[in-house]
């Protein structure tokens, strides 16, 4: 069957099987490999994209049913080559390690801030609770989203700070 | 100095231009990841690439009567269907494991665990490959499975490995360490002896990216390129050369971005070998990516130790000795990834952080009808189990003596003047200063106040517990005289080239799965040479591009490869000094090193930068007599000893009296990993490990029913903490450098995974003291905690 949808603002049309999952459509047919796939049971959230602005697990959406809708992926977060504040926040606050959960976390985080520009830490945790990160322990993800909340226009031109002196091996520090 | 890691904001675009070495630096790898431009194995798309899917056994133990592949072969778009018999014809049905055992690639005679590989299909796309699996007809003749490790050595037990000639039982090995006689003597004279049966259940590393590979065999020049989810590309290359008979120089292993490893990507799995065979057979590139249930049921796995712990002490609270017997469940094939002379990994450090008179451990390892895989899941080669044992036993002893958990530890710690300290099981702890670390954790926690709060809550009928643990790890395997994997010494190479314009490239034999090597290794070189980290490219994860070494696991990157990076930089600096002496026309004795330049002693105006020197090294001008052009060096670092990081962890839990649900309210982690290269990354490593700890202590377990069905085969059944199950971590640190490591650093990647489970369990048991509970096993799910509150906690297996 033929499916047409807008992906990151660009209309695409492809011939697909009816059973094709949106995650595989994005990855294998469009080459948008930023969206990941990490489970068979809709538990991990590495596949989160937006469908008409709503975060969805793209492993649980048929590509066919996304026809006629707007899909946005992590590749569509940047604005003219400038990182979105949510992306900057994750870099600033070490919100990622292996990066595998990151695209999904970014999409959920951005969607949360679009609805609630100043969430509490609890609200951030609640928003990402359908997603798993095996690396970070989540605290830095919460900080990353809060960084983006605090910097709605992105990074300010502050002086970068220099090295922490705390790294110096000086025996037991206390 | 603050005790917790500061929350900072800074502008990151300029961040890596800082001309610094160590310190908080944003990660060089992040810009690609936040753009969705990471390149993981499943992102590799090659022209004409086919897809492989594996048929797995639904049974834990059964003879294979017949395999009919005709219907699958007839399906359009299917290119090949391969069975164990076909592999046997090529001599590839079995492959060596990392523990000198063999493992079946595709089953020929019988299947030995649920999820075992039976056949594979290669098709045009992944959906068709899966369709074809449905069409393969396998007839099984079921056998009784061995699922209870305690019964595996019974005479009546079915023999899992009856294909091994003369094998009539499920015994793999016996191992012991310490002095049985001396320990018995100490136990006999001790005032207090406490013993406990402790199970560390089977868990799974479950990285968010499952295992997979893309094999591309070029028949014309005989070259195999394998993109694969591996933590040890060089070791894998050698093993493929040995197994498949391909010449090693014709094999290139690329470990691109890896979506988490945690040890689960150290072994070679049948799927990798199948991909290679498929590419050889079809002449096309072939991709294999396992799905999540395949990941949870067939690859990885960790722990599965059934332990009897005993601790002896004086009535005043001096710990005298520890003794343990362990029954180790290795699954159907012994696939443990540990140095060959250490079949129980580094479990020998179960003597912990204490000054003992004696210690002894005996262990039996057995085969069962469960998945093989190894000691995966951030365990530092079984130190996770060792630390859990000793830290549970110490808290159990505190309980028995009626003394405070923290105080008992403070009273028994090794003193700073005892280092280097040789344990009763022969491990040489390089350095440590335990008391300040413990005191700092207590200070951050507000320990006394927490105890008062607990008292008040108890009076009101609320259930609150405080758990303490303290660990010493042995990481950075390892000295090649003792440590090898299948004969490959555990040293690591490093190569550094400084280009004419003063930019540099450093090539590592280790590779990152999220640990941030591209940043920290640039920082190490920057610290040594004064070249800004932004000017240093870190190349890793490609055997064609990097020197040989054993890879990243067991927290070994910083201890081994980090040392190599520092030393190779010093080698370059030594050569730069000779060139500088020519440029400044002074003898080298008159030169001083200031980060980034050599200057004339007493006349700092006269200096040359490392960049000037790099240009001269490659330039047309004269070099001092006997000096070759170029500015590069290579070394292979053989560590003198392991490094021994330590840490003090305190956990506060609340338990719902109605549902027995455990909430980790606070968790305080104070780590000492010696010199701190990038505090931000260290903090991240600790946070991740603490979350693993919550998972193992409260949620995660790969369980089986008595028929051998895996009950943890999906993320609906195998529960991993989300953001709602973990608190906002509170971290701190002390710094006790390693005396033998060139920059004083120790490994930290697994510290928190090792140290946190006992803190959490100790907190739960502490909370349940009013119920008369002395021990309950992980995972402390509401049902097990409820059983404990009712006076009947059941072991998980
Ligand atoms: S792939 Fe796991 S939730 Fe979609
Ligand atoms: S960064 Fe690795 S899973 Fe989140």
Tab-separated table of C-alpha atoms in Angstrom, chain B residues 49 130 143 187 306 599 609 718:
chain	number	residue	atom	x	y	z
B	49	UNK	CA	22.278	-5.972	2.708
B	130	UNK	CA	10.784	-13.569	10.845
B	143	UNK	CA	14.063	-34.072	28.501
B	187	UNK	CA	35.960	-19.445	64.003
B	306	UNK	CA	23.885	-19.203	46.070
B	599	UNK	CA	60.969	27.139	28.484
B	609	UNK	CA	55.050	25.663	22.468
B	718	UNK	CA	12.025	-8.003	33.736
